[in-house]
mmCIF file with all atom_site columns, C-alpha atoms in Angstrom:
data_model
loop_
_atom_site.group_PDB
_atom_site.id
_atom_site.type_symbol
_atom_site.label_atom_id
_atom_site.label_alt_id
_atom_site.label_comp_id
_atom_site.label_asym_id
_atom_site.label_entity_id
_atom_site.label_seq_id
_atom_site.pdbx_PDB_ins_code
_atom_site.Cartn_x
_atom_site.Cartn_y
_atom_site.Cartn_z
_atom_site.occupancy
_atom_site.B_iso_or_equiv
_atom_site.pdbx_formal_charge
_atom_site.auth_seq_id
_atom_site.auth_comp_id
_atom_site.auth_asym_id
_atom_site.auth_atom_id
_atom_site.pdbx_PDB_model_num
ATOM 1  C CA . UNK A 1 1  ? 10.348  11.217  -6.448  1.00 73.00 ? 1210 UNK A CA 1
ATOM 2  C CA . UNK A 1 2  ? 11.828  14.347  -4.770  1.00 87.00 ? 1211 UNK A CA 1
ATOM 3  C CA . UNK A 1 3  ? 12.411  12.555  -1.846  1.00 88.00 ? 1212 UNK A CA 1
ATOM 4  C CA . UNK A 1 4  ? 14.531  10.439  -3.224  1.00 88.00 ? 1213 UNK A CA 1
ATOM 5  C CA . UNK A 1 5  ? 17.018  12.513  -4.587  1.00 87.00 ? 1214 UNK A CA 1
ATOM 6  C CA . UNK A 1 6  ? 16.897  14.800  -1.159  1.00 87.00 ? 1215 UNK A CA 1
ATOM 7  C CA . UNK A 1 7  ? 15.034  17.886  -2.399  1.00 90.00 ? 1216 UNK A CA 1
ATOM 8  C CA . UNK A 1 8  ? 11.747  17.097  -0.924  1.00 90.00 ? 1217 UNK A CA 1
ATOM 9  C CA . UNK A 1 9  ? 9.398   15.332  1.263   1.00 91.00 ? 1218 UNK A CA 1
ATOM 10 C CA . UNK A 1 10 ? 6.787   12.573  0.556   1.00 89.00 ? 1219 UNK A CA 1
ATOM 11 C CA . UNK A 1 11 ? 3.341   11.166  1.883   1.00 87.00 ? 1220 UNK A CA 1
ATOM 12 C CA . UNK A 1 12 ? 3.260   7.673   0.564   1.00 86.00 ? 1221 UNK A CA 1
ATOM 13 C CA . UNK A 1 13 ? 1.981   4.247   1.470   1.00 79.00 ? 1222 UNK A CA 1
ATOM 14 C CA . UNK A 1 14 ? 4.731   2.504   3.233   1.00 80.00 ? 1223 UNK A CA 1
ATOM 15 C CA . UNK A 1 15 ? 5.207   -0.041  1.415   1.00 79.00 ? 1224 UNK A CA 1
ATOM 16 C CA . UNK A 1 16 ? 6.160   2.090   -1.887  1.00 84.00 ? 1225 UNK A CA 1
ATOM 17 C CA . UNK A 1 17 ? 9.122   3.580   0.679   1.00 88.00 ? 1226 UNK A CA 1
ATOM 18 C CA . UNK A 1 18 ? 9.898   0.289   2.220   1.00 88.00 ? 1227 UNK A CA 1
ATOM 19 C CA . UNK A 1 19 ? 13.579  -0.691  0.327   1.00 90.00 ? 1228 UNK A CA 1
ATOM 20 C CA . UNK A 1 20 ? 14.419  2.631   0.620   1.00 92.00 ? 1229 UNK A CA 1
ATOM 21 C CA . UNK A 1 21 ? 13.672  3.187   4.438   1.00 91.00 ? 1230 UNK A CA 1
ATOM 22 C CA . UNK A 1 22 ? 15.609  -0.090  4.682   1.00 92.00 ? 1231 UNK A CA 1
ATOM 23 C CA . UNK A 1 23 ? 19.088  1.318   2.784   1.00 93.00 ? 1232 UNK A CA 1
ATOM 24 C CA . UNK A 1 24 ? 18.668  4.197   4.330   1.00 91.00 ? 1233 UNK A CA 1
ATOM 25 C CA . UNK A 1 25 ? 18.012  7.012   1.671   1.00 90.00 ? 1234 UNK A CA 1
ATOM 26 C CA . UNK A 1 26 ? 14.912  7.684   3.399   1.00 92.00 ? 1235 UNK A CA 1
ATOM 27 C CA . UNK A 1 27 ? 13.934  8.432   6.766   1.00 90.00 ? 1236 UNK A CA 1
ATOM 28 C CA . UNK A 1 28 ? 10.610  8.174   8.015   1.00 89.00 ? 1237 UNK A CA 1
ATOM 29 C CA . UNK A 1 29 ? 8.899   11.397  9.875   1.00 89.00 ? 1238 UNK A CA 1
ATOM 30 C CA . UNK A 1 30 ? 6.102   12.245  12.024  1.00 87.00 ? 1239 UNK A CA 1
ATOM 31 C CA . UNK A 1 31 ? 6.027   8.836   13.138  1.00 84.00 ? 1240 UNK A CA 1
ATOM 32 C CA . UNK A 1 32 ? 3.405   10.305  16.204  1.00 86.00 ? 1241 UNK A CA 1
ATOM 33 C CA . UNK A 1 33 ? 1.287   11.480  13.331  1.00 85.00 ? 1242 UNK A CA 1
ATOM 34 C CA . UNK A 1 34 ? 0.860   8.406   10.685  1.00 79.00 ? 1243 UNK A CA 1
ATOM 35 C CA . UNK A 1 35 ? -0.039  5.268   12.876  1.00 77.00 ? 1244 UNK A CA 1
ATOM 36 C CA . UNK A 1 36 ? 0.639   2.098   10.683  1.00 73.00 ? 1245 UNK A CA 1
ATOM 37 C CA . UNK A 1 37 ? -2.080  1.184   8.534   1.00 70.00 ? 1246 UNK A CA 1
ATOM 38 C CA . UNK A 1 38 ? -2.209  -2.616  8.255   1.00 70.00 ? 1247 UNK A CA 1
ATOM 39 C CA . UNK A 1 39 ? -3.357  -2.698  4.587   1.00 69.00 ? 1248 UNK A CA 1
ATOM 40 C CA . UNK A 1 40 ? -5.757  -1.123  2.029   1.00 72.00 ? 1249 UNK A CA 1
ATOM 41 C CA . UNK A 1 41 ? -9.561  -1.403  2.194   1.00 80.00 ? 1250 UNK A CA 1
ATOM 42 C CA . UNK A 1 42 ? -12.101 -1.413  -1.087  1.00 82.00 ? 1251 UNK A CA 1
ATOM 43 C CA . UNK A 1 43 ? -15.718 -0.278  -0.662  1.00 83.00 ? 1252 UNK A CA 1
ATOM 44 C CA . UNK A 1 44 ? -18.065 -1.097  -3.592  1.00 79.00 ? 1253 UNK A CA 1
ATOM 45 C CA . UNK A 1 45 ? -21.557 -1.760  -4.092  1.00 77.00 ? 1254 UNK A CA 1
ATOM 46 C CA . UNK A 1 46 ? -21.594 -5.486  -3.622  1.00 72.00 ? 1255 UNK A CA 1
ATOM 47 C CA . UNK A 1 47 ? -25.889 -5.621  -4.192  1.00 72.00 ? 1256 UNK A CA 1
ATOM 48 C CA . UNK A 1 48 ? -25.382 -4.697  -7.904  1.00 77.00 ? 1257 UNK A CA 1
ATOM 49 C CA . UNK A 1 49 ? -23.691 -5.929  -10.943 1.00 84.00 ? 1258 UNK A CA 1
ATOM 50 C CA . UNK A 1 50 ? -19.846 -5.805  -10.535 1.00 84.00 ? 1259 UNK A CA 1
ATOM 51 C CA . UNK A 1 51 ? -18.058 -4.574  -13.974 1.00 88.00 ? 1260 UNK A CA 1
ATOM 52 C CA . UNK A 1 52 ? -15.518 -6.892  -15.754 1.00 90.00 ? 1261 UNK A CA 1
ATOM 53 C CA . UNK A 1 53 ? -13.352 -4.031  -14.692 1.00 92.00 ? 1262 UNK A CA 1
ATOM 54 C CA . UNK A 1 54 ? -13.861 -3.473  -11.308 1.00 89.00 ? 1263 UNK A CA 1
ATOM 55 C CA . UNK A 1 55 ? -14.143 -7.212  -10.580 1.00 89.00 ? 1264 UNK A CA 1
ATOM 56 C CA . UNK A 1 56 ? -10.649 -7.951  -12.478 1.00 93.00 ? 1265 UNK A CA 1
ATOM 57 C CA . UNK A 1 57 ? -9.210  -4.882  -9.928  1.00 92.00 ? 1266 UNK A CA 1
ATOM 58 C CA . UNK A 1 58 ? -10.599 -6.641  -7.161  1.00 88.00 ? 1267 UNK A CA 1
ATOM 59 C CA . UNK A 1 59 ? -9.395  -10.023 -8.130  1.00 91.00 ? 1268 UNK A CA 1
ATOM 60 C CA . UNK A 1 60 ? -5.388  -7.900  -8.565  1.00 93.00 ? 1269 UNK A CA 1
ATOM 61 C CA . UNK A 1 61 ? -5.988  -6.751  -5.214  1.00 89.00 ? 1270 UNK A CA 1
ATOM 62 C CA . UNK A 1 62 ? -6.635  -9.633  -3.577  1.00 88.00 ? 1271 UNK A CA 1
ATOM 63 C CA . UNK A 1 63 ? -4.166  -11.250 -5.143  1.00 92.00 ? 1272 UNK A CA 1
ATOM 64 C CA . UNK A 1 64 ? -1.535  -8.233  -4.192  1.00 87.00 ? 1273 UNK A CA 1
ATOM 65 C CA . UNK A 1 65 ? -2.281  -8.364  -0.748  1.00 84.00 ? 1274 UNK A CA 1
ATOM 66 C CA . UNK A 1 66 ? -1.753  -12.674 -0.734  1.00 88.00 ? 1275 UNK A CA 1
ATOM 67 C CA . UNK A 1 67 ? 1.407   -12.263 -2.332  1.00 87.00 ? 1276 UNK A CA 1
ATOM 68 C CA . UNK A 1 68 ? 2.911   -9.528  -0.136  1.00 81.00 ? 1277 UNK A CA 1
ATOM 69 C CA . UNK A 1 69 ? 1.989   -11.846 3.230   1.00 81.00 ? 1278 UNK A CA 1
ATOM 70 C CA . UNK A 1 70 ? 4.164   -14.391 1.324   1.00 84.00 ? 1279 UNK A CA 1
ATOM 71 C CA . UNK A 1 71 ? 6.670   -12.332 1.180   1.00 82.00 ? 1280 UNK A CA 1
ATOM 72 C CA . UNK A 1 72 ? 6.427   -11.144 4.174   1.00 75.00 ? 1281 UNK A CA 1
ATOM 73 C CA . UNK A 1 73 ? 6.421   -14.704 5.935   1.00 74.00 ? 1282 UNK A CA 1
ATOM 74 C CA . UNK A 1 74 ? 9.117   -15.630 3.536   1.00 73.00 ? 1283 UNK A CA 1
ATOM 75 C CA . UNK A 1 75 ? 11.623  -12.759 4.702   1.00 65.00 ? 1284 UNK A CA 1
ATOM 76 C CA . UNK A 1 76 ? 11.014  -14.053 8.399   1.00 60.00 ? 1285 UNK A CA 1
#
């Protein structure tokens, strides 16, 4: 990333910037303009037949966003 190596800016979720923001080779900007999102959302039909695939990302998902509270409870 461009950012990272100080020739650039990046629009990214937060937590993909998160260990950096911490050791400080990033810095975050236009905090008044990007509120914190608390997570991602998924819309899909949920009346019709659900895909092996989609189902199997919904299932990751899921299990992405359990795993991060863990962590995040853990590092409290």
């Amino acid at each position: 990333m461009a950012a990272r190596d100080g020739v650039g800016m990046a629009f990214v979720h937060e937590s993909y910037a998160d260990e950096d923001i911490r050791q400080g080779k990033l810095v975050r900007l236009f905090e008044d303009w990007c509120p914190a999102m608390p997570g991602f959302y998924l819309y899909y039909p949920s009346r019709k037949h659900m895909s092996a695939a989609l189902r199997s990302f919904v299932d990751w998902c899921i299990k992405y966003r359990q795993d991060e509270e863990a962590a995040g409870s853990a590092a409290a």
